[in-house]
Short mmCIF file of C-alpha atoms in Angstrom, two decimals:
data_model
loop_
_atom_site.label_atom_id
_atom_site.label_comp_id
_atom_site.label_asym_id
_atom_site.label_seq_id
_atom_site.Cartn_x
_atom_site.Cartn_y
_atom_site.Cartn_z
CA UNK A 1 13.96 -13.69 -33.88
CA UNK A 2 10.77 -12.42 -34.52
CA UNK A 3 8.98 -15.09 -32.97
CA UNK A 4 11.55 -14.66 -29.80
CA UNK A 5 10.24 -11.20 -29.29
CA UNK A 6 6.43 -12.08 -30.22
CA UNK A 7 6.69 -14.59 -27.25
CA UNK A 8 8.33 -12.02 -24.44
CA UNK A 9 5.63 -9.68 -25.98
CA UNK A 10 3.18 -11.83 -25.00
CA UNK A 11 4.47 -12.99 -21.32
CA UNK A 12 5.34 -9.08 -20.49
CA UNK A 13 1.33 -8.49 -21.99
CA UNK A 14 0.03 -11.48 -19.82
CA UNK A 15 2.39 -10.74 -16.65
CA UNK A 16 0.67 -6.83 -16.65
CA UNK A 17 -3.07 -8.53 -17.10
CA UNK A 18 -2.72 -10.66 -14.38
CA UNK A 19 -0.58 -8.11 -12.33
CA UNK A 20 -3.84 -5.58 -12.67
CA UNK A 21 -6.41 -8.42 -12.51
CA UNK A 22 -4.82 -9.07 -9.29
CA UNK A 23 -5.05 -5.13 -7.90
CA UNK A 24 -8.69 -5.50 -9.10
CA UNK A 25 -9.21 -8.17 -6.96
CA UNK A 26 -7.73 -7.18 -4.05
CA UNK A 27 -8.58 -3.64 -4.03
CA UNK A 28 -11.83 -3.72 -5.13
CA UNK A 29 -13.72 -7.20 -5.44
CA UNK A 30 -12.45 -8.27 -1.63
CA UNK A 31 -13.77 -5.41 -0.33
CA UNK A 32 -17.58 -5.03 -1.71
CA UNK A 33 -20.10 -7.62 -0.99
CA UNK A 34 -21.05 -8.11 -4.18
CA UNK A 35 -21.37 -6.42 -7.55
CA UNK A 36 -21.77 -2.94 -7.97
CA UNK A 37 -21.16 0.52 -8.80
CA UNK A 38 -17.48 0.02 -6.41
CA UNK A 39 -16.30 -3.10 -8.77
CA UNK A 40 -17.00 -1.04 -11.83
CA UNK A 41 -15.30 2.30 -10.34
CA UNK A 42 -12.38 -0.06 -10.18
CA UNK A 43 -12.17 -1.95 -13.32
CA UNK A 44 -12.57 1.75 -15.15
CA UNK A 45 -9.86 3.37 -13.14
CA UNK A 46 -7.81 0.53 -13.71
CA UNK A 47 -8.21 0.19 -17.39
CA UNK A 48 -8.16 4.23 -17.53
CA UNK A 49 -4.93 4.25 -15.69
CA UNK A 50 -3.17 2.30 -18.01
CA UNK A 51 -4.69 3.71 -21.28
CA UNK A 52 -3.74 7.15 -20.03
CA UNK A 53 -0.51 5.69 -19.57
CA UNK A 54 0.55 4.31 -22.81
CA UNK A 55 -0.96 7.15 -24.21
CA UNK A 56 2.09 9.05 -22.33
CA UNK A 57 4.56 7.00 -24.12
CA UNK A 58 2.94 6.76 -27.69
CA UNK A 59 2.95 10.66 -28.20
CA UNK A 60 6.06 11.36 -26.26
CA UNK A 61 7.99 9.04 -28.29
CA UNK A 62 6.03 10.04 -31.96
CA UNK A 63 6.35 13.44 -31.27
CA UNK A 64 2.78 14.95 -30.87
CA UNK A 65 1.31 18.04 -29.94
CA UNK A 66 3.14 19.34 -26.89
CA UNK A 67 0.09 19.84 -25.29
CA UNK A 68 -0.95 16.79 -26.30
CA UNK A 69 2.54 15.34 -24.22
CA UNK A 70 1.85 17.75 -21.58
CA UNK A 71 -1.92 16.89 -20.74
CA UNK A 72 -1.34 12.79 -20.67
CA UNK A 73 2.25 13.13 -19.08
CA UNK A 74 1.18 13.78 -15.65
CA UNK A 75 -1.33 11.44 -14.94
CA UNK A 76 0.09 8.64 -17.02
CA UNK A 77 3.63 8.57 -15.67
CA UNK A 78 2.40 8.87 -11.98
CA UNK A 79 -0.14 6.20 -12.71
CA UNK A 80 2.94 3.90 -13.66
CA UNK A 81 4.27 4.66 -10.68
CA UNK A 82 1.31 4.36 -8.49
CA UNK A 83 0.54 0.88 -9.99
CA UNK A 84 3.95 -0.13 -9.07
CA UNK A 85 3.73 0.45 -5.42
CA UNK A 86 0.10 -0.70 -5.09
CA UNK A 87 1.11 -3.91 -6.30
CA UNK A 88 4.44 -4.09 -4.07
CA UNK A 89 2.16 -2.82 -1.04
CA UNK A 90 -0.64 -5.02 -1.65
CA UNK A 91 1.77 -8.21 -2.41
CA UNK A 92 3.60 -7.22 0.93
CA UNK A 93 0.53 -7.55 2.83
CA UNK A 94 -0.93 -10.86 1.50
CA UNK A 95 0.86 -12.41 4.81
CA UNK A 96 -1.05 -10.36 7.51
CA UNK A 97 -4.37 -11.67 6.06
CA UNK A 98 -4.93 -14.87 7.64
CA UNK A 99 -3.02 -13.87 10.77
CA UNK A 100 -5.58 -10.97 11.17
CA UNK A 101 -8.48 -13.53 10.50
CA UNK A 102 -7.38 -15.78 13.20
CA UNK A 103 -6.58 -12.98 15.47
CA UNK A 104 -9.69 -11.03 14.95
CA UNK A 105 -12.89 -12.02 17.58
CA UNK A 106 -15.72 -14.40 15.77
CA UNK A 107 -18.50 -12.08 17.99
CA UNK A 108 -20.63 -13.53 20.00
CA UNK A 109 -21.17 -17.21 20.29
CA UNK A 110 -25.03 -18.85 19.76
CA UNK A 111 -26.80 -20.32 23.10
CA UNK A 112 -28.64 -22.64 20.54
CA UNK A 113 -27.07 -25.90 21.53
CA UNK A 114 -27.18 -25.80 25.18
CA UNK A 115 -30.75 -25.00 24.88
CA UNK A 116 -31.82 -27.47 22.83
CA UNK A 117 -30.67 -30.02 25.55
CA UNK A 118 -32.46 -28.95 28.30
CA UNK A 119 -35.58 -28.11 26.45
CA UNK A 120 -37.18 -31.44 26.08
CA UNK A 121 -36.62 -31.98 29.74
CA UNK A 122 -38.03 -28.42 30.65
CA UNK A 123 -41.42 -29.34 28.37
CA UNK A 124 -41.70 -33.19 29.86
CA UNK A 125 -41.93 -31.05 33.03
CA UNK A 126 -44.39 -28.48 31.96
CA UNK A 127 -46.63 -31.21 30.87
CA UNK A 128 -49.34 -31.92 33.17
CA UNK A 129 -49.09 -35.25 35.05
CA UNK A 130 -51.39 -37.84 35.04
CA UNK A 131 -53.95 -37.82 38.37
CA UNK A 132 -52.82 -41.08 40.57
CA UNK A 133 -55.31 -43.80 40.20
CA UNK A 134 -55.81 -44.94 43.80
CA UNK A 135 -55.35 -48.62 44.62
CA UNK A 136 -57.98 -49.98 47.35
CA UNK A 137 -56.24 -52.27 50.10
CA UNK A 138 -56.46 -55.85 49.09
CA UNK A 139 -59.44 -57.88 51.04
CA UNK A 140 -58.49 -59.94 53.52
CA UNK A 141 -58.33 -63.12 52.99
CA UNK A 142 -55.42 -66.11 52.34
CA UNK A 143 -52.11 -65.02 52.71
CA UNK A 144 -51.32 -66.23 49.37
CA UNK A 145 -54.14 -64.44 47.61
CA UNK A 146 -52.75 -61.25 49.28
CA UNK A 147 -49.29 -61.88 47.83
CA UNK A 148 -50.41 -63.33 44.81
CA UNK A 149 -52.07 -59.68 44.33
CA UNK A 150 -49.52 -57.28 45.35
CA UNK A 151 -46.89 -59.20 43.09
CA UNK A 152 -47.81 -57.19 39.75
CA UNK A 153 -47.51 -53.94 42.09
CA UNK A 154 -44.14 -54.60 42.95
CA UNK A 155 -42.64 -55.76 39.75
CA UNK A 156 -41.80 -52.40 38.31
CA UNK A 157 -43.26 -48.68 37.58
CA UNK A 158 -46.80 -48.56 36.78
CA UNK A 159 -47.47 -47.75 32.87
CA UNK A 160 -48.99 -44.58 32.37
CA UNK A 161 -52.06 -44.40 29.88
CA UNK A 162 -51.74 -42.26 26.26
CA UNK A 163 -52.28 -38.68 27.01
CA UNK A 164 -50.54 -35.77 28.04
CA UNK A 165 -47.81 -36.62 29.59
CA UNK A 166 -47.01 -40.11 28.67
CA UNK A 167 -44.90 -42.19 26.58
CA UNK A 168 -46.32 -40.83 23.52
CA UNK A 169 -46.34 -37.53 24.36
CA UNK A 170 -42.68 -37.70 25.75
CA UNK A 171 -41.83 -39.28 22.97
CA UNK A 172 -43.29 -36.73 20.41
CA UNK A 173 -42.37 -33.77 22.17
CA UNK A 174 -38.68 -33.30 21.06
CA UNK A 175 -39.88 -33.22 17.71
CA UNK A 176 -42.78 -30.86 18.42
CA UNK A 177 -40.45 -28.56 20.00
CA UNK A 178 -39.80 -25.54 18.17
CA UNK A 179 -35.55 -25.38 19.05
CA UNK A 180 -34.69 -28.79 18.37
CA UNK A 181 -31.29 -29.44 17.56
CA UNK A 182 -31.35 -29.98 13.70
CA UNK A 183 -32.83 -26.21 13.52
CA UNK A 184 -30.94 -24.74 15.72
CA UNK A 185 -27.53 -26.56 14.07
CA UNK A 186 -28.97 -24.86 11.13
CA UNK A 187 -29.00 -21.35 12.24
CA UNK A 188 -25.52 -21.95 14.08
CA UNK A 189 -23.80 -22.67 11.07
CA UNK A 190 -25.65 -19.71 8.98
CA UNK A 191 -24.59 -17.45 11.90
CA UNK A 192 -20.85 -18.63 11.47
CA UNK A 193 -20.92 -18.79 8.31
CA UNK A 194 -21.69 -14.86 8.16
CA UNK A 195 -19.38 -13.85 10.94
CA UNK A 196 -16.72 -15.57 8.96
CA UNK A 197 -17.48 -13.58 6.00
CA UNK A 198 -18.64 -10.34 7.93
CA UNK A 199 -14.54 -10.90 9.38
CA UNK A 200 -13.10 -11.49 5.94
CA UNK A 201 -14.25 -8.01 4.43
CA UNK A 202 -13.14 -6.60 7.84
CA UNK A 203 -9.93 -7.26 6.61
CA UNK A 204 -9.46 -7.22 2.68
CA UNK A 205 -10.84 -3.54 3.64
CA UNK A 206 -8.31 -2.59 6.19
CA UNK A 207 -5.15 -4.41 4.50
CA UNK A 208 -6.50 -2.83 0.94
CA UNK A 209 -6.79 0.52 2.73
CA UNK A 210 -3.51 -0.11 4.17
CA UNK A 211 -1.83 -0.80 0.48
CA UNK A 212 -3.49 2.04 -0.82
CA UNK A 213 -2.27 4.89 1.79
CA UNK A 214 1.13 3.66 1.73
CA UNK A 215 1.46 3.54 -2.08
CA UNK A 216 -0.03 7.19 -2.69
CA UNK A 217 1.63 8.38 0.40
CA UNK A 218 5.02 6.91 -1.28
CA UNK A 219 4.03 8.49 -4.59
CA UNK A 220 3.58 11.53 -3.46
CA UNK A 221 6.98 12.17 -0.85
CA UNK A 222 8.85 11.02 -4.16
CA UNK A 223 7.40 13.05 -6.05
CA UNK A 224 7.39 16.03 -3.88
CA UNK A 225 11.46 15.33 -3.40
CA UNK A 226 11.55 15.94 -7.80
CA UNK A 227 9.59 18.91 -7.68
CA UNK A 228 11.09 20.59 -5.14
CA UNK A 229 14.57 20.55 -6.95
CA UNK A 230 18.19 18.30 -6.66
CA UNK A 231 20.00 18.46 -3.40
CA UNK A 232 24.07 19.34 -3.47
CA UNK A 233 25.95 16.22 -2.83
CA UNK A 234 29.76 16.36 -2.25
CA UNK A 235 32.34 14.00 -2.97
CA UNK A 236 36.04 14.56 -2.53
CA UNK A 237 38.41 12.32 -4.89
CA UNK A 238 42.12 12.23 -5.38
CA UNK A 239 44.30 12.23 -8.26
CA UNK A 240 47.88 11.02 -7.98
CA UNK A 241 48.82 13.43 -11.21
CA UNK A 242 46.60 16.41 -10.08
CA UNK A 243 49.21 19.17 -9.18
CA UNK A 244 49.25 20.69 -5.99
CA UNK A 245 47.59 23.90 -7.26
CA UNK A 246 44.64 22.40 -8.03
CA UNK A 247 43.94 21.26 -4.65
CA UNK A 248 40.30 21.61 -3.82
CA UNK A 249 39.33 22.15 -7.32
CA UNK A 250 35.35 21.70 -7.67
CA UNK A 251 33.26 20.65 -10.94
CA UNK A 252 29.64 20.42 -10.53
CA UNK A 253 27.95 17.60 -12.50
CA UNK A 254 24.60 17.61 -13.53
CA UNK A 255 23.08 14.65 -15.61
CA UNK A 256 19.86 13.35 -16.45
CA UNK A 257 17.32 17.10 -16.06
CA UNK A 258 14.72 15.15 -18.59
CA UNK A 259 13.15 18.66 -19.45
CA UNK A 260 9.98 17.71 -21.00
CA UNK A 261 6.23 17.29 -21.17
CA UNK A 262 6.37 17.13 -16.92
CA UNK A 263 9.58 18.82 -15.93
CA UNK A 264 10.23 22.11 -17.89
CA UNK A 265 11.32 25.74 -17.70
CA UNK A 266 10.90 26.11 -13.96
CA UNK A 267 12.67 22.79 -12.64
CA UNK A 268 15.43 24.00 -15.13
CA UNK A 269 15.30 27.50 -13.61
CA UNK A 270 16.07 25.26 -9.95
CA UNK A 271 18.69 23.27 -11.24
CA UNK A 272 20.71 26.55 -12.29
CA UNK A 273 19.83 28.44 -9.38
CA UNK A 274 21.32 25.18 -7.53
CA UNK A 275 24.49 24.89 -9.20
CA UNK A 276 25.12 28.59 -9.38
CA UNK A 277 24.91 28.25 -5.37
CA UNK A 278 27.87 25.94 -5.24
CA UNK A 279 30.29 27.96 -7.66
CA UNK A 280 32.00 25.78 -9.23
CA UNK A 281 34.88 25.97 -10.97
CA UNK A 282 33.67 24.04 -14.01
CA UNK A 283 30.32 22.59 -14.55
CA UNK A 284 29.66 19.25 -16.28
CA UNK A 285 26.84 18.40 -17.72
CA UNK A 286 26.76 14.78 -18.49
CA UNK A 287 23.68 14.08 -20.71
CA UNK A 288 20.08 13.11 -20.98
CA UNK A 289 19.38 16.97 -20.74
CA UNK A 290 15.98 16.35 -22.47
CA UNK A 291 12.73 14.50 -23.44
CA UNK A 292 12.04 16.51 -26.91
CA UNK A 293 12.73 18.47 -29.98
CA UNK A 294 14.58 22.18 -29.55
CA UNK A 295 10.93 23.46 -31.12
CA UNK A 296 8.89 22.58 -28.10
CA UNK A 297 11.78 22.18 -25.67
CA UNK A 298 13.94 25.14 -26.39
CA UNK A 299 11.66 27.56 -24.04
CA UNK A 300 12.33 25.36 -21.53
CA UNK A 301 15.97 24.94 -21.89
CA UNK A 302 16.59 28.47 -22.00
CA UNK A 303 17.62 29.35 -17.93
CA UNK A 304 20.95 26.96 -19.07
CA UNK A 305 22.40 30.06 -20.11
CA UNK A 306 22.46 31.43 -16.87
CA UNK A 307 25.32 28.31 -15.62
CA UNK A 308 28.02 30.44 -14.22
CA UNK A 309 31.76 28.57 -13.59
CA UNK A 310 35.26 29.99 -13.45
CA UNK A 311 36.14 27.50 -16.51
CA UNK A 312 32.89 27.19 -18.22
CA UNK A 313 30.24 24.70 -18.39
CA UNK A 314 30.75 21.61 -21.07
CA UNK A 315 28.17 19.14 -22.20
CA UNK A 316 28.41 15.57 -23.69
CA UNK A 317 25.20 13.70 -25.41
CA UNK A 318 23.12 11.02 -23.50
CA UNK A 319 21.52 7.99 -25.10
CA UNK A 320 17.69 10.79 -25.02
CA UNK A 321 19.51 13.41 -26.67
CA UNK A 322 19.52 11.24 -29.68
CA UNK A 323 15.81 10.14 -29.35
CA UNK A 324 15.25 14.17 -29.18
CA UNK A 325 17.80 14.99 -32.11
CA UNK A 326 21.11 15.35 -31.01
CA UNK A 327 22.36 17.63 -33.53
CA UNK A 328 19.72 20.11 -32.68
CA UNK A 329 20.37 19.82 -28.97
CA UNK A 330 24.41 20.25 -29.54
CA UNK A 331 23.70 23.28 -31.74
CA UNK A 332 21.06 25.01 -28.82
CA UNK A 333 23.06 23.97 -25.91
CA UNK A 334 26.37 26.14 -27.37
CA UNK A 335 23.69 28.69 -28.09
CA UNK A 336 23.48 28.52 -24.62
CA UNK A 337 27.02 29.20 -23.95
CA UNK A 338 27.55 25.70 -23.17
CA UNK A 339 30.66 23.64 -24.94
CA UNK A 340 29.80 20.51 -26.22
CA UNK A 341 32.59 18.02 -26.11
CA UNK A 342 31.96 15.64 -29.12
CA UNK A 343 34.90 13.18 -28.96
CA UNK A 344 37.07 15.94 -28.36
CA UNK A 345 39.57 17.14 -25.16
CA UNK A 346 40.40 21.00 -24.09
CA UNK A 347 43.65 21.25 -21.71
CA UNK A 348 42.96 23.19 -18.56
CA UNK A 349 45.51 24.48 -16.32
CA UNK A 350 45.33 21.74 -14.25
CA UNK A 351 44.34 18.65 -15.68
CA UNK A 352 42.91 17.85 -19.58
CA UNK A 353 38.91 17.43 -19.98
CA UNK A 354 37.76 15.17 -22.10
CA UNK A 355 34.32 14.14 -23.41
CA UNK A 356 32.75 11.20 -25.71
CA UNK A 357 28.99 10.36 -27.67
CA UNK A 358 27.07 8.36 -25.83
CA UNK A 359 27.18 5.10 -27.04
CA UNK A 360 23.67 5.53 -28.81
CA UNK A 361 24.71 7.60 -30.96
CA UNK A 362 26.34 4.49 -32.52
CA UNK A 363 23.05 3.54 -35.00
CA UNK A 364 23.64 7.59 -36.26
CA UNK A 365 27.62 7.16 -36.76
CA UNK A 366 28.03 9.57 -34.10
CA UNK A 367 29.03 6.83 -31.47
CA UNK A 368 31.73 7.10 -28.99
CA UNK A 369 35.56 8.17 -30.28
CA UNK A 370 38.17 7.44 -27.13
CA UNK A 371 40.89 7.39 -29.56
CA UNK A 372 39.95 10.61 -31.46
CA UNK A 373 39.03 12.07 -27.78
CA UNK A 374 42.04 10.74 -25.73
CA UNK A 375 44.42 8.99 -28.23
CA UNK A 376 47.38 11.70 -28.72
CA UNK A 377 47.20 13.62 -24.91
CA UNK A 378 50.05 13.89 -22.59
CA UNK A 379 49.60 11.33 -19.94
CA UNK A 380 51.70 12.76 -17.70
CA UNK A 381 48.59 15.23 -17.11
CA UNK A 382 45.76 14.30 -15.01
CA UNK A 383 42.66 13.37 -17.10
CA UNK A 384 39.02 13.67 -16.67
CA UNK A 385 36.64 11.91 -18.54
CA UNK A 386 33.15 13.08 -19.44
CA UNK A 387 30.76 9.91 -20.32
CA UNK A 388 27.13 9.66 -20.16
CA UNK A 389 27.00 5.52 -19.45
CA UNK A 390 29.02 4.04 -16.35
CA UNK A 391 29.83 0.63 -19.13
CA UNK A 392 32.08 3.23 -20.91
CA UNK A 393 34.44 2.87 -17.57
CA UNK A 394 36.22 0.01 -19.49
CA UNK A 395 37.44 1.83 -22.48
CA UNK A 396 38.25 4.96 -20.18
CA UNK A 397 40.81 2.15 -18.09
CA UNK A 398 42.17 1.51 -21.18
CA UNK A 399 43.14 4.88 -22.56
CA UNK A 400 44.72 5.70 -19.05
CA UNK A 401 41.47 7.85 -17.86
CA UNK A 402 41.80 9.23 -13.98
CA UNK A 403 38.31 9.87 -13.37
CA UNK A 404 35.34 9.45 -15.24
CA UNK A 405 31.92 11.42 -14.61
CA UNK A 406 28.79 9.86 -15.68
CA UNK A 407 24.94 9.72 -14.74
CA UNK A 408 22.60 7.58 -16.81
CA UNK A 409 20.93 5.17 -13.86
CA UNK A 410 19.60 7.41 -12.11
CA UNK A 411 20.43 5.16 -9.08
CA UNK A 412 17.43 2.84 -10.21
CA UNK A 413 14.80 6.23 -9.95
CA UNK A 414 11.80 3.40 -8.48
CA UNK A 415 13.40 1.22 -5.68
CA UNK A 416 13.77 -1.73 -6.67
CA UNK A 417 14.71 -0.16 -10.27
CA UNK A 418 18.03 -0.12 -8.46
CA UNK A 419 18.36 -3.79 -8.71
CA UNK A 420 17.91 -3.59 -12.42
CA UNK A 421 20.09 -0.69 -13.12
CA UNK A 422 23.00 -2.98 -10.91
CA UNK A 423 22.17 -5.34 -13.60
CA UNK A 424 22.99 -3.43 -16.63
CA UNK A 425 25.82 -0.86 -15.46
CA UNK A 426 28.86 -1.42 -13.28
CA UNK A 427 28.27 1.22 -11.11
CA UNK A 428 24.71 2.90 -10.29
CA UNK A 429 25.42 5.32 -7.74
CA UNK A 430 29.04 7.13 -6.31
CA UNK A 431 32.26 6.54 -6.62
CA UNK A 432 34.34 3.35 -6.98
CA UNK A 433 38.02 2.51 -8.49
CA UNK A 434 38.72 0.37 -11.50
CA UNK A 435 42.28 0.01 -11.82
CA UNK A 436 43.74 2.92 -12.10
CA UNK A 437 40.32 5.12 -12.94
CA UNK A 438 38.07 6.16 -10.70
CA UNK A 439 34.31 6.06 -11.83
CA UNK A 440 31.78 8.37 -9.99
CA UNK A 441 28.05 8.06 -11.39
CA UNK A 442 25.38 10.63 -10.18
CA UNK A 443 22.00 9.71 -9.44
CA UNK A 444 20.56 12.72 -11.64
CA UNK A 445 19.11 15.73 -11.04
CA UNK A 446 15.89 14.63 -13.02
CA UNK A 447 13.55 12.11 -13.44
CA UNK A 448 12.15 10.23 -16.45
CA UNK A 449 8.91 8.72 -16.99
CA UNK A 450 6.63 9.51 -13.85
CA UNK A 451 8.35 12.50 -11.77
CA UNK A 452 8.95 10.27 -9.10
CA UNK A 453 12.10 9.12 -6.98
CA UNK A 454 11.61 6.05 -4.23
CA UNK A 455 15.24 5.23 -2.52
CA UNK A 456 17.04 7.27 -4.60
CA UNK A 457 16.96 10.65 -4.36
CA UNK A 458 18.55 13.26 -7.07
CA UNK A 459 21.63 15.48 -6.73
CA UNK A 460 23.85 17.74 -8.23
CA UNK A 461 27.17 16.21 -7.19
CA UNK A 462 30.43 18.65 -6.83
CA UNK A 463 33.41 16.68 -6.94
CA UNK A 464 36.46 17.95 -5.33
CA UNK A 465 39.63 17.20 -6.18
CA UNK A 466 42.51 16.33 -3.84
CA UNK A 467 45.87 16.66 -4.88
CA UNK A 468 48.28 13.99 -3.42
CA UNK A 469 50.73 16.65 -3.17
CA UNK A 470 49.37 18.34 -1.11
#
């Protein structure tokens, strides 16, 4: 086993060098001419990046100085995220790169060759031509001495002597010319071979440029759409056993806040101020409240006891709530005036409330109960379930659940996190029937990790419920 994980240690270790290697390349090395202060910049942002990073994780999860968590948190998690889409971006583009290289101009084309033709021919010209050597008329005499000595006249072009302008110098002059063709093929090909590379930096610069603004620009919208608070999503479900009283009954759920060393007393502050807007009848708040002990965290927790709702607000455990210590957090959270439903059920007027342990609470004996929770109720009586994980929906079919609230996947928080969170959970965002139980997950009103959201954006969800008989 522990050469099994060894292994995927090393392929995950391997996959994130050559991922950044990559990024490096692209980003930086395509789009310099050569070596330089640029290439550095980029190999220490890089490496920077990622130490700041891990650093992030290390003393979040060991519990350092809060201001230790506070001061790395922001520019490590956003770096994870920033990575992410500069590698997505820059992958998406590696397609346009040859298509802009072909469509791009080469510049202007060299006159070299058509020169070089003409130019022995323009310099066999410019030489100066020999001076005619006259020919005196033949003396009279015999007709056949006559012919006998124009015959060598006649029996082709006269033979110019060595000199300027004959078949030596005719001969020689090509490769006394300075733009004959082997030079000028020369400079041709140097010229194209420049243009070409003069048109390949063109474009590693524009399609790196490219990546980059779309990856910050995504970066920052998501993160602007965490900071500025949860939006109110509604959802309307129906429950054959809900009586007719109840019609139109609202519960607000709220799951996944993540206070900690990025989101803390003043994102809390919003997500109260949000809820409170909706009043709700009950409030649910269905786990991963927080990143962190009650000592550092509690300040930050503290606006929770402002949740208003006709019937209270209740609160079940999330798999981070025992990373933070869970039996802190239950204790400060009905300091709050919150009620913490550990495997236990409270009987409304309507309809009975139930609540279970997440199921990491398992390796601490405080895992899920349904039995203790749901095993002696009235099922005549509508039921709602409160569960941190969506793969408690099976167990909740089985004890005759009507509705189950949970959060957890945060509806994959990084597009395409979605396609992992579909993965490992049977829902990952709104409502959908199994058997008779109805499962609604919320995408979270938090983030973990970088404060970022890309495709799926948080909410406070207030379910209403619909009678049938009404």
């Amino acid at each position: 086993m522990v050469v099994v994980f060894v292994l995927v240690a090393l392929l995950v270790l391997g996959g994130v060098v050559a991922a950044n290697w990559y990024l490096w390349r692209r980003l930086f090395r395509d789009t310099t001419r050569g070596p330089g202060p640029v290439r550095r910049a980029g190999a220490v942002l890089i490496a920077g990046g990622w130490v700041l990073a891990v650093g992030a994780l290390v003393t979040e999860q060991a519990g350092a100085p809060f201001w230790l968590q506070r001061t790395l948190a922001w520019p490590g998690f956003l770096w994870l995220a920033l990575v992410l889409y500069l590698l997505l971006a820059t992958l998406a583009t590696e397609p346009l790169r040859p298509l802009l290289r072909r469509l791009l101009p080469t510049g202007p084309r060299t006159a070299a060759p058509a020169q070089d033709t003409a130019a022995p021919a323009r310099e066999s010209a410019a030489a100066p031509q020999p001076e005619p050597v006259p020919v005196s008329a033949p003396e009279p005499g015999p007709a056949g001495e006559a012919s006998s000595a124009a015959a060598p006249a006649d029996t082709g072009p006269s033979t110019p002597p060595p000199g300027p302008g004959g078949p030596l110098s005719a001969v020689q002059a090509p490769a006394d010319a300075p733009s004959g063709h082997e030079p000028a093929t020369g400079d041709g090909a140097s010229a194209a071979s420049r243009g070409l590379s003069s048109r390949r930096l063109f474009v590693s610069r524009v399609v790196g440029g490219g990546a980059a603004a779309v990856a910050l620009g995504t970066v920052g919208y998501g993160t602007y759409g965490v900071l500025r608070g949860p939006r109110v999503k509604r959802v309307t479900v129906p429950l054959a056993k809900l009586p007719r009283a109840a019609h139109g009954y609202r519960i607000a759920v709220v799951s996944d806040v993540h206070l900690g060393p990025v989101l803390g007393r003043g994102f809390a502050q919003k997500v109260v101020d949000t809820v409170n807007a909706t009043q709700p009848d009950l409030i649910a708040v269905v786990g991963d409240l927080v990143d962190g002990s009650v000592k550092d965290l509690g300040p930050a927790a503290a606006p929770l006891a402002g949740l208003r709702a006709r019937h209270g607000a209740y609160f079940v455990t999330g798999n981070h709530e025992y990373f933070s210590g869970a039996e802190q957090w239950v204790r400060e959270v009905r300091r709050l005036g919150l009620l913490p439903l550990e495997n236990a059920r409270t009987e409304l007027p309507a309809f009975d409330l139930a609540g279970v342990n997440d199921v990491r609470g398992e390796s601490e004996g405080q895992g899920p109960d349904f039995e203790r929770a749901l095993g002696d109720r009235d099922t005549a009586r509508a039921c709602v379930l409160l569960a941190h994980q969506p793969v408690q929906i099976h167990e909740a079919v089985r004890h005759g659940v009507d509705l189950q609230l949970s959060g957890h996947t945060h509806g994959g928080q990084l597009w395409p996190g979605s396609i992992l969170a579909a993965a490992a959970n049977p829902t990952v965002a709104g409502l959908e029937r199994y058997g008779d139980t109805q499962l609604y997950v919320s995408r979270g009103a938090g983030a973990w990790g970088p404060p970022t959201r890309v495709g799926a954006p948080s909410d406070i969800t207030v379910v209403q419920l619909a009678s049938r008989q009404a």
